[in-house]
Structures are given as C-alpha cells and as structure tokens.
mmCIF file of C-alpha atoms and ligand atoms in Angstrom:
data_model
loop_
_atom_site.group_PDB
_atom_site.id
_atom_site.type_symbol
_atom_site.label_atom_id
_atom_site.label_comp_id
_atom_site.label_asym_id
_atom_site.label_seq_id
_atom_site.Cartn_x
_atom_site.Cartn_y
_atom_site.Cartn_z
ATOM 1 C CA UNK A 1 15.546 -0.107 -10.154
ATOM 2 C CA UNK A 2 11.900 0.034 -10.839
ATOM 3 C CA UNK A 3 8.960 -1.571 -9.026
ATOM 4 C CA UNK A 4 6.091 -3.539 -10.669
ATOM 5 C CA UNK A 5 2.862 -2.467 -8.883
ATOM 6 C CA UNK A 6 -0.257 -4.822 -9.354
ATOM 7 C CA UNK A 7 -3.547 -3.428 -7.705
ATOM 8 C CA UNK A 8 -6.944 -1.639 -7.871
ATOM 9 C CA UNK A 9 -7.895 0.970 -9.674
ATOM 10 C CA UNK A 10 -10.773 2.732 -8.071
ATOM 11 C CA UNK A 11 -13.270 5.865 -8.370
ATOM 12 C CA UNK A 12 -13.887 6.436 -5.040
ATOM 13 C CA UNK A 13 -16.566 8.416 -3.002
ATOM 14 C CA UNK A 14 -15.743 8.768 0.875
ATOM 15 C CA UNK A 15 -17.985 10.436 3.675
ATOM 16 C CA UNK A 16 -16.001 11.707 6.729
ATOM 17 C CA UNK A 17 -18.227 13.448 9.347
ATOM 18 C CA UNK A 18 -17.150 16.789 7.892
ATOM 19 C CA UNK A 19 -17.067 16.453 4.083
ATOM 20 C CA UNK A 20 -18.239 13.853 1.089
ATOM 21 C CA UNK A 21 -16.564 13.249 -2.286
ATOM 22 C CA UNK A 22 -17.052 11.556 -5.152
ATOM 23 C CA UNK A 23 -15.422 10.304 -8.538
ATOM 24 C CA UNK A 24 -12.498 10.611 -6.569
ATOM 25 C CA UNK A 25 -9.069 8.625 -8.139
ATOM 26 C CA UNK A 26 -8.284 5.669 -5.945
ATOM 27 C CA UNK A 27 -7.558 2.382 -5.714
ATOM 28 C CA UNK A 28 -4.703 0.329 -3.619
ATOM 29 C CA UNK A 29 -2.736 0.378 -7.042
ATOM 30 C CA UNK A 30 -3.239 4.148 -7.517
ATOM 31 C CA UNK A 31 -1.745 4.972 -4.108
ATOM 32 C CA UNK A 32 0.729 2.942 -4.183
ATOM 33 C CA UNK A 33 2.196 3.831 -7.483
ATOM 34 C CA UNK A 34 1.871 7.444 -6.800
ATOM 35 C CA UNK A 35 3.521 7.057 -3.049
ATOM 36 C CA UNK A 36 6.482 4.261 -4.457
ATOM 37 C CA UNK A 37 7.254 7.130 -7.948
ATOM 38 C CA UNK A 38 9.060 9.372 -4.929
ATOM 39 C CA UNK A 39 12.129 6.672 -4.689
ATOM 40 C CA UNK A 40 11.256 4.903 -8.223
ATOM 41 C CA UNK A 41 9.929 4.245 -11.439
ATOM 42 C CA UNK A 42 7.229 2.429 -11.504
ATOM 43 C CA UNK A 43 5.675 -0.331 -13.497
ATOM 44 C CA UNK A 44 1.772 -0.358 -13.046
ATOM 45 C CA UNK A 45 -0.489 -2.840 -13.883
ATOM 46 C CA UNK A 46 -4.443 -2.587 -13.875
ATOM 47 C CA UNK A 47 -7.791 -1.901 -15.425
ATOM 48 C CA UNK A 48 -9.978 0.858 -16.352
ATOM 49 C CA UNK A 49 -12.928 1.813 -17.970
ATOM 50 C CA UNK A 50 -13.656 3.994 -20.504
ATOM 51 C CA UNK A 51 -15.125 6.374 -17.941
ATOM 52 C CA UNK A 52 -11.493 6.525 -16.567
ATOM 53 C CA UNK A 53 -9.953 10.208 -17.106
ATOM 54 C CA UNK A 54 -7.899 10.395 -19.801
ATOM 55 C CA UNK A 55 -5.750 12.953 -17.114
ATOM 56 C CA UNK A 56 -4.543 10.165 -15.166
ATOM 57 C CA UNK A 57 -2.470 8.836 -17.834
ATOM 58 C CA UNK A 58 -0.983 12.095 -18.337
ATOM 59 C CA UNK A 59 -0.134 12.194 -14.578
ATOM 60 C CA UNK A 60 1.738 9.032 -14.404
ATOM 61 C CA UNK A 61 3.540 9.558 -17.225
ATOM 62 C CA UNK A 62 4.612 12.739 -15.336
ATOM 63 C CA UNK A 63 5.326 10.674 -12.373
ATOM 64 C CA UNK A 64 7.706 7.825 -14.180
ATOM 65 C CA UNK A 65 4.766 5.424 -13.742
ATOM 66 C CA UNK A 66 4.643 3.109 -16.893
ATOM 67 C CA UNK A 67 1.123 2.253 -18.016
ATOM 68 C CA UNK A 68 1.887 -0.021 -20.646
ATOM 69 C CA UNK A 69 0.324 -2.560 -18.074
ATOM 70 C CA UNK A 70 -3.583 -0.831 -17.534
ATOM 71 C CA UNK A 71 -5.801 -2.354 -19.734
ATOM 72 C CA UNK A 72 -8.287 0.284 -20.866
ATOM 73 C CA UNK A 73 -12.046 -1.635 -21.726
ATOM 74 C CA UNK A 74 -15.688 -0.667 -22.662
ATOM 75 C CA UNK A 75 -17.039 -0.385 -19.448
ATOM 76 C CA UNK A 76 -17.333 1.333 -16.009
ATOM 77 C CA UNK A 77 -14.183 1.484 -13.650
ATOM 78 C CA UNK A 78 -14.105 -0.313 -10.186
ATOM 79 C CA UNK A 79 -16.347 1.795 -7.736
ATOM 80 C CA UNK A 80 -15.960 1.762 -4.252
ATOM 81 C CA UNK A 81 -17.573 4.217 -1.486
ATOM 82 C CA UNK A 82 -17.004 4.343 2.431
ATOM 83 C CA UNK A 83 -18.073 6.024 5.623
ATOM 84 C CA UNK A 84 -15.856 7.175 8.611
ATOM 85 C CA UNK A 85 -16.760 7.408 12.152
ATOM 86 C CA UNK A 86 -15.802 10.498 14.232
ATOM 87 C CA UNK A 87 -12.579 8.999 14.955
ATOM 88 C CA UNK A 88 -11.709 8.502 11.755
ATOM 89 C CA UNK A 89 -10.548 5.354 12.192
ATOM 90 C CA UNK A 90 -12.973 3.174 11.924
ATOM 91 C CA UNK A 91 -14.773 2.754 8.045
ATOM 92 C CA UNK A 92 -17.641 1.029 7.202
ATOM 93 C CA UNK A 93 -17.967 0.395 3.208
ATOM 94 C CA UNK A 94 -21.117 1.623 1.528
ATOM 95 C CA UNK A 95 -21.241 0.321 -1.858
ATOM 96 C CA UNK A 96 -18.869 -1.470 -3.908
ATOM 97 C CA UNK A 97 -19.366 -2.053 -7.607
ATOM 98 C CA UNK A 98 -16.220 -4.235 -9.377
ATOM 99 C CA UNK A 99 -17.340 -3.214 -13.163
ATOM 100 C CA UNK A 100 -14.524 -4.297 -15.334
ATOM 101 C CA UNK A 101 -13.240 -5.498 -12.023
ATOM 102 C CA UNK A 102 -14.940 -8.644 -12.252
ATOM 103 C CA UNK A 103 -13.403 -10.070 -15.518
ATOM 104 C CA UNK A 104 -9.643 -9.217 -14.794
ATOM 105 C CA UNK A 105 -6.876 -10.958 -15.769
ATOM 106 C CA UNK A 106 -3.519 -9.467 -15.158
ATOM 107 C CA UNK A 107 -1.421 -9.932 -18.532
ATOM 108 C CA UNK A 108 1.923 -8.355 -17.830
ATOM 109 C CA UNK A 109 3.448 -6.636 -20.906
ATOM 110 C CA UNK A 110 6.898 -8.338 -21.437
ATOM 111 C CA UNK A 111 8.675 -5.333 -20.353
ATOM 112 C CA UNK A 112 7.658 -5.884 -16.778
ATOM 113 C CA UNK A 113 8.557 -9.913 -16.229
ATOM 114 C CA UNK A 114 12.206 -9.081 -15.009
ATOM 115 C CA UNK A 115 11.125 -6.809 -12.415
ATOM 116 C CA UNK A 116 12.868 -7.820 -9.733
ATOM 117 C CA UNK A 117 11.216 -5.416 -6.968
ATOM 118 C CA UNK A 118 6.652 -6.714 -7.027
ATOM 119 C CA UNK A 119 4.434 -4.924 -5.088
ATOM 120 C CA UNK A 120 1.199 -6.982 -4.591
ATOM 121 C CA UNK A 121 -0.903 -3.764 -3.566
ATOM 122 C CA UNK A 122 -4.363 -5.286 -2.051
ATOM 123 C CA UNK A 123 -6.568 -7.208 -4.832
ATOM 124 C CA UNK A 124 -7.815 -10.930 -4.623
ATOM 125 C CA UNK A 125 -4.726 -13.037 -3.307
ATOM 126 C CA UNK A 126 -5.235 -15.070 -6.581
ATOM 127 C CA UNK A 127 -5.049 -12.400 -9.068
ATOM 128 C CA UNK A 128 -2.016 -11.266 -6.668
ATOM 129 C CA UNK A 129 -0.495 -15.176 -7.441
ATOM 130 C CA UNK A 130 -1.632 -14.668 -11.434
ATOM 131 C CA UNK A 131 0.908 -11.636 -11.509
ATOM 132 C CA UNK A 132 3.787 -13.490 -9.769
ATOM 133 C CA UNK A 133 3.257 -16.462 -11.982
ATOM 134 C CA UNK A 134 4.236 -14.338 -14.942
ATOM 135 C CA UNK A 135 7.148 -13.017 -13.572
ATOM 136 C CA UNK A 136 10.857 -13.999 -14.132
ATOM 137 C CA UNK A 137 12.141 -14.547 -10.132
ATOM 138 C CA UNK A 138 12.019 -11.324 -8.533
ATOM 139 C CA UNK A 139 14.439 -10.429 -5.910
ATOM 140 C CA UNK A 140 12.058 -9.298 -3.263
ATOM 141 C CA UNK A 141 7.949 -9.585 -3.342
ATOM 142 C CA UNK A 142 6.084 -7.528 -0.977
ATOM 143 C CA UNK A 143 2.324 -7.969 -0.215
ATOM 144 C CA UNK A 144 -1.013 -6.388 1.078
ATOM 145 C CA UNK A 145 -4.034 -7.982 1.728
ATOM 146 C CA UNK A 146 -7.449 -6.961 3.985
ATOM 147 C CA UNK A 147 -10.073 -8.620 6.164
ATOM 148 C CA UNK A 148 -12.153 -9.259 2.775
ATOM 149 C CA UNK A 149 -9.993 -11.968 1.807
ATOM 150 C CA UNK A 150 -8.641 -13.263 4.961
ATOM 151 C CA UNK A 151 -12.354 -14.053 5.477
ATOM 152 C CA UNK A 152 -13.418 -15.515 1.905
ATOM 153 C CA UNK A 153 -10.280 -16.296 0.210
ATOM 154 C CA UNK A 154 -8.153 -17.816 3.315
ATOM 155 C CA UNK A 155 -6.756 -20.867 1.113
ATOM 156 C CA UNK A 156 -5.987 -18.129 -1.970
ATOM 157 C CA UNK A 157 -4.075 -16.172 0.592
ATOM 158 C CA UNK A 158 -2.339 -19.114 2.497
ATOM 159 C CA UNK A 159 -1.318 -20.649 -0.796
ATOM 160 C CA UNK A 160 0.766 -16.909 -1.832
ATOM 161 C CA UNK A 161 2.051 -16.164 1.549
ATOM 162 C CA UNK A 162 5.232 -18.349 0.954
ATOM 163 C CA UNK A 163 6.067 -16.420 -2.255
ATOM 164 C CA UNK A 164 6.004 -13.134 -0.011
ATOM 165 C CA UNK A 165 8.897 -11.823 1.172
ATOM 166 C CA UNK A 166 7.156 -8.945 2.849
ATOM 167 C CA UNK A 167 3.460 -9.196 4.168
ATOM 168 C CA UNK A 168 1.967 -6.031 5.447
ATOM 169 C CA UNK A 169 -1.265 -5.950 7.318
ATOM 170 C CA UNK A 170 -2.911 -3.937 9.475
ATOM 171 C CA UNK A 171 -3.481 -5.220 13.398
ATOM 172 C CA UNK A 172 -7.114 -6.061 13.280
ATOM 173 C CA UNK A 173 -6.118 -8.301 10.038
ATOM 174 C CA UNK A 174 -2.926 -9.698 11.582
ATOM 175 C CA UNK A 175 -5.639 -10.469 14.772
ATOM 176 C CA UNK A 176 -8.223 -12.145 12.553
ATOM 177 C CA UNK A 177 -5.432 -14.194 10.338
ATOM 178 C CA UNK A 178 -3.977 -15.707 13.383
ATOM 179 C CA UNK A 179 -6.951 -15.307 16.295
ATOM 180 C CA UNK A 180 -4.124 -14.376 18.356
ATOM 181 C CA UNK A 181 -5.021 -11.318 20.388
ATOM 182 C CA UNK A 182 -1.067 -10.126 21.031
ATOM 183 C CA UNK A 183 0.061 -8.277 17.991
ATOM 184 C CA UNK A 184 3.611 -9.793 19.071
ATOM 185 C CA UNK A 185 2.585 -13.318 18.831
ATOM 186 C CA UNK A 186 0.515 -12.755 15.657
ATOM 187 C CA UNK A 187 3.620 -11.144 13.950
ATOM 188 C CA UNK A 188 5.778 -13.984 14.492
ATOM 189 C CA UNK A 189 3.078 -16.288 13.768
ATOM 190 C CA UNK A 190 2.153 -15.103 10.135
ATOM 191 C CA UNK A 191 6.160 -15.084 9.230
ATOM 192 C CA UNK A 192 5.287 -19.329 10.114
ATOM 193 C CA UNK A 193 2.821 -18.942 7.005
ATOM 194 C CA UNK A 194 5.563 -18.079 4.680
ATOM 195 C CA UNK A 195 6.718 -14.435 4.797
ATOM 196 C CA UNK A 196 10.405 -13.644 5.838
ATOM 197 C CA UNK A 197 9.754 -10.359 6.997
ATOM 198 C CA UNK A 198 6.135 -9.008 8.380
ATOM 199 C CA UNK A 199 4.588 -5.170 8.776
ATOM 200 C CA UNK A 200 1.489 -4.837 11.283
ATOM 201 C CA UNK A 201 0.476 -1.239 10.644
ATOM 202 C CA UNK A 202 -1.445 0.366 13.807
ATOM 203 C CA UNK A 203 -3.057 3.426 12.102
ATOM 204 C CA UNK A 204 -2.110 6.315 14.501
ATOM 205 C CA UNK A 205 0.061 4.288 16.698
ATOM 206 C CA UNK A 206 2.433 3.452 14.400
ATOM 207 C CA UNK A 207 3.912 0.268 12.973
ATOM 208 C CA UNK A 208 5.433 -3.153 14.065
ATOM 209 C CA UNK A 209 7.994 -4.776 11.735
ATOM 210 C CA UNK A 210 9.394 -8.213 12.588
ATOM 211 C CA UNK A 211 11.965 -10.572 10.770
ATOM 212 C CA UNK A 212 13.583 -14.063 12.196
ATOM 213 C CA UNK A 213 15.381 -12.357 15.375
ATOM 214 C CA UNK A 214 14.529 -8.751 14.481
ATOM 215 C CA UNK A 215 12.313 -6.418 15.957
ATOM 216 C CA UNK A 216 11.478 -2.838 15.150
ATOM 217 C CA UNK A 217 8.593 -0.547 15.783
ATOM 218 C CA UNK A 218 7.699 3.205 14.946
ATOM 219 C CA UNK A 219 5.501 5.650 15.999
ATOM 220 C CA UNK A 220 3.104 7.629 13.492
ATOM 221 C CA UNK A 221 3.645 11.191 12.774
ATOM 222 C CA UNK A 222 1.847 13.097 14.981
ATOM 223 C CA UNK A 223 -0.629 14.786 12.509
ATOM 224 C CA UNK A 224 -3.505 17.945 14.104
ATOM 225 C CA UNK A 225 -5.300 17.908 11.225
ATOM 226 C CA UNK A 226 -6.282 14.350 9.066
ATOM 227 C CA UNK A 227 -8.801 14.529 5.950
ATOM 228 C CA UNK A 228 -9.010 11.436 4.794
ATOM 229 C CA UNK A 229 -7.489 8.258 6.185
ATOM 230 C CA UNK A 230 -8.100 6.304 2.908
ATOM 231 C CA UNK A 231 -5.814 4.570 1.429
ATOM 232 C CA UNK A 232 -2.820 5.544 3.641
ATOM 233 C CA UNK A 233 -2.404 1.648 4.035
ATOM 234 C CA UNK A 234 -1.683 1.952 0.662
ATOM 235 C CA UNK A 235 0.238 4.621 0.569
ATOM 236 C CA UNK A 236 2.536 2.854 3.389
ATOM 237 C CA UNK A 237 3.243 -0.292 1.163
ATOM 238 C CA UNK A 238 3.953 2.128 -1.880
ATOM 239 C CA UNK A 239 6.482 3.937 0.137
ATOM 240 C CA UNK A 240 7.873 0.958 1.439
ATOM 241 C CA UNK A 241 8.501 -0.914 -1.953
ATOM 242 C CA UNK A 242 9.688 2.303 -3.698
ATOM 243 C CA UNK A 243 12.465 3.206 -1.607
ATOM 244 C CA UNK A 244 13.854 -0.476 -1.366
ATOM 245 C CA UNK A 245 14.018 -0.668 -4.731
ATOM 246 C CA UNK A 246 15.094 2.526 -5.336
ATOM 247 C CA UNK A 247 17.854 2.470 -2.955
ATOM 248 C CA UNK A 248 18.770 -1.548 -2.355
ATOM 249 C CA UNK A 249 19.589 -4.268 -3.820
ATOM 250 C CA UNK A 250 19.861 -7.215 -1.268
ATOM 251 C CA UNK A 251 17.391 -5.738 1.190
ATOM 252 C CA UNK A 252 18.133 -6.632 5.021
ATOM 253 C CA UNK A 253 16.463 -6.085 8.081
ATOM 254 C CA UNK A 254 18.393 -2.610 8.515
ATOM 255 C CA UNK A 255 16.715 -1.191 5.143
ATOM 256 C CA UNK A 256 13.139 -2.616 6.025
ATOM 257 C CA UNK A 257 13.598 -0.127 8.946
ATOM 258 C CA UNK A 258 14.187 2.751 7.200
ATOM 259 C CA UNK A 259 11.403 2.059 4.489
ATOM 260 C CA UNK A 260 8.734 1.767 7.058
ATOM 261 C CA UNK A 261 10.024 5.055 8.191
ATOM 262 C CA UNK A 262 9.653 6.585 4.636
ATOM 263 C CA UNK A 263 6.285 4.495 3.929
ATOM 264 C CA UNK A 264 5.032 6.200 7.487
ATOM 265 C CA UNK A 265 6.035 9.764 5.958
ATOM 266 C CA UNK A 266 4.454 9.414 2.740
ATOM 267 C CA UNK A 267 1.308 7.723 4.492
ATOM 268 C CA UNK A 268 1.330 11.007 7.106
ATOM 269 C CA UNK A 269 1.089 13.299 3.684
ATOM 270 C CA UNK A 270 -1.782 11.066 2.303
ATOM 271 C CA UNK A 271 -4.189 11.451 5.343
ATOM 272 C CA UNK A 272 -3.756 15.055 4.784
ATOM 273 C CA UNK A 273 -6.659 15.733 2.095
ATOM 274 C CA UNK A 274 -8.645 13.599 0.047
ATOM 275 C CA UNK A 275 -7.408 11.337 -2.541
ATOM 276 C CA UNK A 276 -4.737 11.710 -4.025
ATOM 277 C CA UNK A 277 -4.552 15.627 -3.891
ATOM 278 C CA UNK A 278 -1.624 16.226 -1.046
ATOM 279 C CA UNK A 279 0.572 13.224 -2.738
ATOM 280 C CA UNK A 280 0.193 15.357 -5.750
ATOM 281 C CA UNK A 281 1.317 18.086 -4.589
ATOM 282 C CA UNK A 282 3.875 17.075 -2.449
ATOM 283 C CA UNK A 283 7.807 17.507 -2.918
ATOM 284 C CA UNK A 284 10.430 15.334 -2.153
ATOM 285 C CA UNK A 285 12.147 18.000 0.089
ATOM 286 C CA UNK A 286 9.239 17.904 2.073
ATOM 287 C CA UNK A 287 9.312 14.212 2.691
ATOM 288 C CA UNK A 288 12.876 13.903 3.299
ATOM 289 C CA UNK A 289 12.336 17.057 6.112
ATOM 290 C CA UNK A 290 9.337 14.771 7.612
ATOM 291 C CA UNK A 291 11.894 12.082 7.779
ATOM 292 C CA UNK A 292 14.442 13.650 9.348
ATOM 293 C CA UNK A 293 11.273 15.100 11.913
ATOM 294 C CA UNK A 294 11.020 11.241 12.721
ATOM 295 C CA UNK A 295 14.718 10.474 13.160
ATOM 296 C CA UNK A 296 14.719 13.170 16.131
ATOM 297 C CA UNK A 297 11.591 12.050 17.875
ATOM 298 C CA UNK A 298 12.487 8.675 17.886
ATOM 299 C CA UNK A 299 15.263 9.341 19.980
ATOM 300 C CA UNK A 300 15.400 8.647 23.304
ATOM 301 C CA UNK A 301 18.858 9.500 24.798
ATOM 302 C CA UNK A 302 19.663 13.179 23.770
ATOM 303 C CA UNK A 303 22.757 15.815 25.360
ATOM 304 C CA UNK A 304 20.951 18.183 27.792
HETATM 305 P P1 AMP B 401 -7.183 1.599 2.355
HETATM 306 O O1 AMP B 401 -7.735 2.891 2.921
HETATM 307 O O2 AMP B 401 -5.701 1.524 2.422
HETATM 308 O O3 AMP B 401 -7.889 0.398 2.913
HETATM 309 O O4 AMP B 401 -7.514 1.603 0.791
HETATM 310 C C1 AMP B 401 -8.634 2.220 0.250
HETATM 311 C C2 AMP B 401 -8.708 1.963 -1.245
HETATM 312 O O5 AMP B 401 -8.922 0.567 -1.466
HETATM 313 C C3 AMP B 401 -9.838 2.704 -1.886
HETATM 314 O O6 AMP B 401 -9.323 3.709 -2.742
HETATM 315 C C4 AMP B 401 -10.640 1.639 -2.641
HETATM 316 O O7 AMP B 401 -10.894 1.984 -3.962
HETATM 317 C C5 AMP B 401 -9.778 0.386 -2.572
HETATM 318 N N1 AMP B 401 -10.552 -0.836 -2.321
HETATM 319 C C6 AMP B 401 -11.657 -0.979 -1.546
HETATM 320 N N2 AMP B 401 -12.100 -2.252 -1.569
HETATM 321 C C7 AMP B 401 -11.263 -2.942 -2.383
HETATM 322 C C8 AMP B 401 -11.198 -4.299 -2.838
HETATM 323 N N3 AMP B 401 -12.069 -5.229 -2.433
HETATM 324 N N4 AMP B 401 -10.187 -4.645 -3.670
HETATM 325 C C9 AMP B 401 -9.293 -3.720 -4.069
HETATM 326 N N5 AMP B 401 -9.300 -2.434 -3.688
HETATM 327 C C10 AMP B 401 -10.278 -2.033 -2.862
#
C-alpha cells in the first residue's frame, strides 16, 4: 500500500563546525518521502518554485514517489538555513524565508483521497488538518510537529492531535507540550491529547514508543562519524510510515516496534552526509543488514 506524505519542501543551507552547504534539497516532506520509498510508494504532496530543480522530479519518479501532488508556481522555494554546535546536537536556525510557502494550500489530486496510510511530515498543524480534511478515512494517520508550533500554534495542534494515530516528537518538544520534565509521564500524557500511540525521539539515545499498556524503547545506532543531523527526525517518521504501510494492514503495538527500528536505521544513514546524498545512495541490503545489527545489540540474554 502506498503512503500519502504532506510536508515541506526546502532548499536548505546548514553550517556544522566543519563544513557549510547551500541550495541543498530538503524539507520534512523531502526526507520523509525519500526515507518511507524503501518499504513503499509514495504519494507526495507540496510546493515549489520555479527555482526548484527540474532533477528532483526525475528522482522521485525513480524512487516510486508520485508528484502529481507538488504544485510547481512562479516564485522562490521555501528557504531555510541552520547552525550546529560542536555537539551536533543542538541547532540554532539562521534564516528562514517561506516564499511560495506562505500562500499554500494543500489540494490533494483525487488519486490520493483513499490513501489509507497519511504521513503529516512537520508543516503548520493546520495545513497538516487541511490535508486530512480532504481525505476519505484513512486507516492509520501519523504525525510530526516541532517547538515552532507547539509555541505559536498550540490550539492548531491540540485541535489535530485526536485525528493522530501516531504523534512523534522529539523529547525537548514532548517536555515543552506537557511541562512535564519525565519523558515517561509526558509520553503518556500527550496520548491524553488524542494520539493512540506516541514516539519521543532522543537524538543519539534512542527512542521511546508508548501505546495504552505498551512500552518500548530503542537505542540509536552507534554511529563514529555524523555529517549532518538534519532532518533525521524526518527521516525517522518517513521510515516509520513506509514500512507500516508497506508491510501492515491493521497496525498493532508489535509492528510500531519494528518500524521505529527501521525509521532508527534509515535515520542512522541520513546523519551520515549532508542532505539527502547517503539516502540516495543507499541500498536496501544495506538497511536490512543495519537492522539485523540492531536486533543483536538489543539483546540482552545471549549463550556464552
Ligand atoms: P529536522 O532536522 O528533522 O528538524 O528537519 C530539518 C528540515 O526541516 C530542513 O530540511 C528544513 O528545510 C525543514 N524546516 C525547517 N523549518 C521548517 C518549518 N517551519 N516548517 C517546515 N519545515 C521546516
């Protein structure tokens, strides 16, 4: 089954303490699509400008990424530059500029209403509620969101979160959303808001998933050498999303487990150089041997 993939479509420049880029392809939608086409064809929905390479099309389309649903218009594409820190963890944004950003209006091609897998990849929670309003019931609706709009858009947000099945979020979010400082508490406290099931990504230290009496947590990867951390979130949900509806159809607790698993792998790839670059290059051998790397060090109790 294929998954319908609303986000941002970005030209990026990031500075790391080592390196700077720019006119880079990025975007929560871009990542996501590209991480989600390793389980599943995707269904994409954005906007460009007409300073957008024409060379991205052709990759989709290479990928099994419809983009019936990216409206191209006269215009400059949505801009967006950040800074990392010597741990690479923490990001402060430069410069954003929302160009044809700031007069979008998701308009789903009829093609895509039936979806029944929706990934909400991070964009304003009511341009996130637009999509979902077009739709025909999905089976299973899994959302991102960031500090941005937990801080100016709380009512947006808090008016979607009970048409999410999935919310993922990343600690410091889950901390500001609930001003709870235990990760724990905050996890079961945001499934109150309306979300069945809840991801609390923790960077380098893994992720927290949590459903009505379920628990389950994974380590990252343990990576030497990391890039560019940007848009690995993204990369995460994209994973996540792809291989459940690639590979289920009434999705339970057990396959939420194993997607995190695969949306850590692809995630571990994405850090790995900037962009887009290692996802593009990357084969689906080497994800599923990454995967099976995880299975053994998450074990515990092992023969001698
Ligand atoms: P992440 O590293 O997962 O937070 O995602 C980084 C990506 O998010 C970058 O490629 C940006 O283009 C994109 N981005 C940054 N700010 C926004 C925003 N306000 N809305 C949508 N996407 C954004």
């Amino acid at each position: 089954m294929s998954v319908l993939i609303v986000g941002s479509i970005a030209l990026d420049t990031v500075k790391t303490p080592v390196e700077e880029h720019g006119d880079l392809l990025g975007g929560s939608a871009s990542y996501a699509a590209t991480a989600a086409s390793f389980f599943s064809p995707v269904k994409l929905v954005g906007i460009v400008g007409d300073d957008f390479p024409e060379s991205e099309f052709e990759f989709w389309k290479s990928r099994k990424i419809d983009s019936a649903g990216v409206q191209r218009v006269k215009g400059k594409t949505f801009r967006w530059s950040g800074e990392y820190a010597w741990d690479l963890n923490t990001r402060e944004t430069r410069s954003v500029a929302l160009n044809v950003f700031e007069t979008f209006k998701p308009a789903l091609p009829e093609s895509y209403r039936q979806s029944d897998f929706v990934l909400l990849a991070n964009i304003a929670p009511a341009l996130q509620a637009h999509v979902l309003d077009q739709m025909n019931k999905p089976r299973f609706v899994v959302a991102d969101t960031m500090d941005l709009w937990i801080e100016t858009t709380r009512g947006d947000l808090d008016a979607l979160l009970p048409r999410v099945d999935l919310l993922i979020l990343n600690d410091s979010e889950a901390r500001e959303m609930t001003k709870e400082t235990s990760l724990i508490k905050a996890g079961r406290r945001i499934r109150q808001f309306g979300p069945r099931f809840v991801a609390i990504k923790k960077g380098e230290h893994g992720a927290l998933l949590f459903g009505e009496d379920e628990f389950f947590s994974c380590g990252a990867y343990p990576l030497e050498d990391i890039h560019d951390p940007t848009g690995a979130g993204d990369t995460f949900a994209g994973g996540m999303a792809g291989y459940l509806a690639g590979n289920v159809s009434a999705v339970h607790f057990t396959d939420l487990r194993k997607a995190m698993i695969y949306g850590s792998v692809l995630a571990s790839f994405c850090v790995e150089a900037f962009s887009l670059e290692r996802l593009r290059q990357l084969s689906m051998e080497e994800v599923n041997a990454r995967y099976e790397m995880f299975k053994l060090m998450s074990q515990f109790e092992v023969a001698a």
